[in-house]
C-alpha atoms as one frame of an Amber mdcrd trajectory, in Angstrom:
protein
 -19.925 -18.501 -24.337 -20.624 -17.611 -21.369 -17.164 -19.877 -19.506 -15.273
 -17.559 -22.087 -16.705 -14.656 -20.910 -16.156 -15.023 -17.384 -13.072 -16.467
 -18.073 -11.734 -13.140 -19.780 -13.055 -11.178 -16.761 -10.912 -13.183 -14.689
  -7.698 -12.715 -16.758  -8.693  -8.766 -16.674  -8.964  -8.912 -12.785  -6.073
 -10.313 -12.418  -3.930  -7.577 -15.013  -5.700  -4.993 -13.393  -5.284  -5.925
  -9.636  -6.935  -7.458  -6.441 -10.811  -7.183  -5.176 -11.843  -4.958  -2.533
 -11.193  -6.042   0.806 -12.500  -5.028   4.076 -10.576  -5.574   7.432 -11.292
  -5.145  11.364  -8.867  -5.572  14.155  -9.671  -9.242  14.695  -8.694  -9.869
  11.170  -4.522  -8.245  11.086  -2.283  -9.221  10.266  -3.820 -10.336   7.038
  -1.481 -11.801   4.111  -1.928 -10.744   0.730  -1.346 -12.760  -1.916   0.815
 -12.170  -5.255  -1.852 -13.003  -7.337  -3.346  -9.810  -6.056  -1.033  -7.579
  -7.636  -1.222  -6.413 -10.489   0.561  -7.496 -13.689   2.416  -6.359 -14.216
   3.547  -4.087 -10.720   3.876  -0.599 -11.914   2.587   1.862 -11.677   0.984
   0.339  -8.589  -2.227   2.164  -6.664  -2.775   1.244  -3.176  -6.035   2.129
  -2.013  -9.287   2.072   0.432 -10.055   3.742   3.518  -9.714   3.581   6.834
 -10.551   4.452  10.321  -8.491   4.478  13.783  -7.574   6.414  16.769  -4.019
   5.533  16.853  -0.652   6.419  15.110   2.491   4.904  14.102   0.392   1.857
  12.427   1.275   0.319   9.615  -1.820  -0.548   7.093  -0.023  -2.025   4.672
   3.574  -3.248   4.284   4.890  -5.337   1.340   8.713  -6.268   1.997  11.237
  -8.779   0.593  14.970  -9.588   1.003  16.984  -7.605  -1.766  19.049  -9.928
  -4.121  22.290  -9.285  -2.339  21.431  -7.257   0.281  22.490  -7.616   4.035
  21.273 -10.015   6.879  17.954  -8.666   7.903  18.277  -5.745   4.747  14.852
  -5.506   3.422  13.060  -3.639   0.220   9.637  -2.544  -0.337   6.583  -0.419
   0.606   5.445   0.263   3.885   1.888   2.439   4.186   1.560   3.872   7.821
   0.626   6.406   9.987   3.152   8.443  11.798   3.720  10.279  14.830   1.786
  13.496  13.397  -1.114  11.135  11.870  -0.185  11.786   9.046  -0.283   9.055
   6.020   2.803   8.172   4.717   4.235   5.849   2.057   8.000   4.926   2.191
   9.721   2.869  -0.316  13.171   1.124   0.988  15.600   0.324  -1.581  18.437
  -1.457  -1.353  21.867  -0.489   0.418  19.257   1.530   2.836  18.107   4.096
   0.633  14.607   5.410   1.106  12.058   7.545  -0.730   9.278   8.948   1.516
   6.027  10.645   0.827   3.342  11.365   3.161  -0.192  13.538   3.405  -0.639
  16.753   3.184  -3.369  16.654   6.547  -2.229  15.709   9.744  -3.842  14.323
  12.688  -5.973  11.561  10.163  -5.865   9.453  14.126  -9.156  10.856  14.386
 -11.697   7.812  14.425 -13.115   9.191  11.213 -13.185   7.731   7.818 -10.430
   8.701   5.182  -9.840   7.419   1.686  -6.722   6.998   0.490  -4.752   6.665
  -2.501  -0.707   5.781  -2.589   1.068   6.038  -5.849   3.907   4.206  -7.024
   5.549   4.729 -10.250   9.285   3.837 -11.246   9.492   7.519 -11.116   7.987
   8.698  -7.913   5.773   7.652  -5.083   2.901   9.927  -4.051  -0.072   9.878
  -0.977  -3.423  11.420  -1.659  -5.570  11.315   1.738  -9.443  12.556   0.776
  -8.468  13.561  -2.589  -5.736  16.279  -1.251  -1.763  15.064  -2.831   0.807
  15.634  -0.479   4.051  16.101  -2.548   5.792  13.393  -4.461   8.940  11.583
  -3.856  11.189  10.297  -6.173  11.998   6.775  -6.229  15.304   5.881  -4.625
  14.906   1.883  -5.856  14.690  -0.262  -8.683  11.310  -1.165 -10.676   9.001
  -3.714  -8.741   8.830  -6.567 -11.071   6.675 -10.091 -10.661  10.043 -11.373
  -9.191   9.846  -9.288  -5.997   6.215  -9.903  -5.389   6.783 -13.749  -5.621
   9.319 -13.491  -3.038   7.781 -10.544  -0.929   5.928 -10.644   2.532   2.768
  -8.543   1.786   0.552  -8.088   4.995  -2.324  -5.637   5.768  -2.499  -4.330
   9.684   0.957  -4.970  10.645   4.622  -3.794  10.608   6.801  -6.863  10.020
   9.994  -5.151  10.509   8.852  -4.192  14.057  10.862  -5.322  17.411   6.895
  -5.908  18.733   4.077  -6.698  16.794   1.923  -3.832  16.623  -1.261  -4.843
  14.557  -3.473  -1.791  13.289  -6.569  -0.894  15.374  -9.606   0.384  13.832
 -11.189  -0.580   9.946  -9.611  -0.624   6.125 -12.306  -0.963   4.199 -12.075
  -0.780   0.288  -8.769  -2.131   0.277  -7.235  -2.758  -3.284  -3.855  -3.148
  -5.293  -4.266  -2.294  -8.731  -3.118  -1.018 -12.074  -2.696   3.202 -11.675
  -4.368   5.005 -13.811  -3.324   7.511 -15.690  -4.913  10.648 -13.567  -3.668
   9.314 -10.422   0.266   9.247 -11.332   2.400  11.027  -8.863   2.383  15.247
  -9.215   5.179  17.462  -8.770
């Protein structure tokens, strides 16, 4: 009974997304794994917290080729901080299209700790930062399925598509990818 039992949990774990990870400098770039998406993708939640006194880092980036896209044309998420320190969550689609949300705050550089939330739907994309939304985005791209995850590069604390790498300085604790629920989806 109780091998069936955990065995369920497991198979829930797995629908509903990856365990909470924490990170420090010493440990980016860290790969994720496609078993710790959910299943399937969307709607998709990235979340934790984090920490730093920089900007223009990426936390988390998951990218792939696109099925007939161009040499060195690449699709998915990217989580960062920009110039402003602001959070923000871009989606590139295919052909170069792009879908960007970001926080409502500014200046989140600030060596405190923030808790964030992004929000992926097939509709929109959406950042909360400390429970404020900053507005929503709507998708520009095509679904995330299980195919794009098996072939995508997902890494926490660095920006693969960078000339340089530029790893993340400063903690992401609580990190998870899971199911979104259905408070959490993306708000006009």
């Amino acid at each position: 009974r109780v091998f069936v039992l955990l065995s369920g949990w497991a198979a829930l774990l797995r629908a509903s997304g990856s365990t909470l990870q924490d990170f420090v400098s010493a440990d980016y770039p860290a790969s994720i794994n496609a078993s710790e998406f959910p299943t399937p993708v969307e709607p998709l939640a990235v979340q934790g917290m984090f920490d730093t006194f920089e900007d223009e880092r990426v936390i988390f980036s998951a990218l792939a080729a696109p099925p007939r896209g161009g040499l060195g044309d690449k699709v998915g998420l990217l989580l960062y901080l920009d110039d402003d320190g602001r959070l923000v969550l871009e989606e590139l689609a295919a052909g170069g299209a792009r879908a960007v949300a970001h926080s409502e705050q500014e200046n989140l550089n600030d060596g405190e700790s923030h808790k964030f939330l992004a929000a992926i739907t097939p509709e929109a994309i959406q950042v909360s930062v400390d429970g404020r939304s900053g507005a929503s985005s709507a998708r520009r791209g095509a679904a995330l399925e299980e195919t794009w995850v098996e072939a995508a590069r997902a890494v926490v604390g660095q920006d693969p598509t960078a000339a340089e790498a530029r790893l993340f300085e400063g903690r992401i604790q609580g990190f998870a990818l899971r199911r979104l629920q259905l408070g959490e989806r993306p708000q006009a």
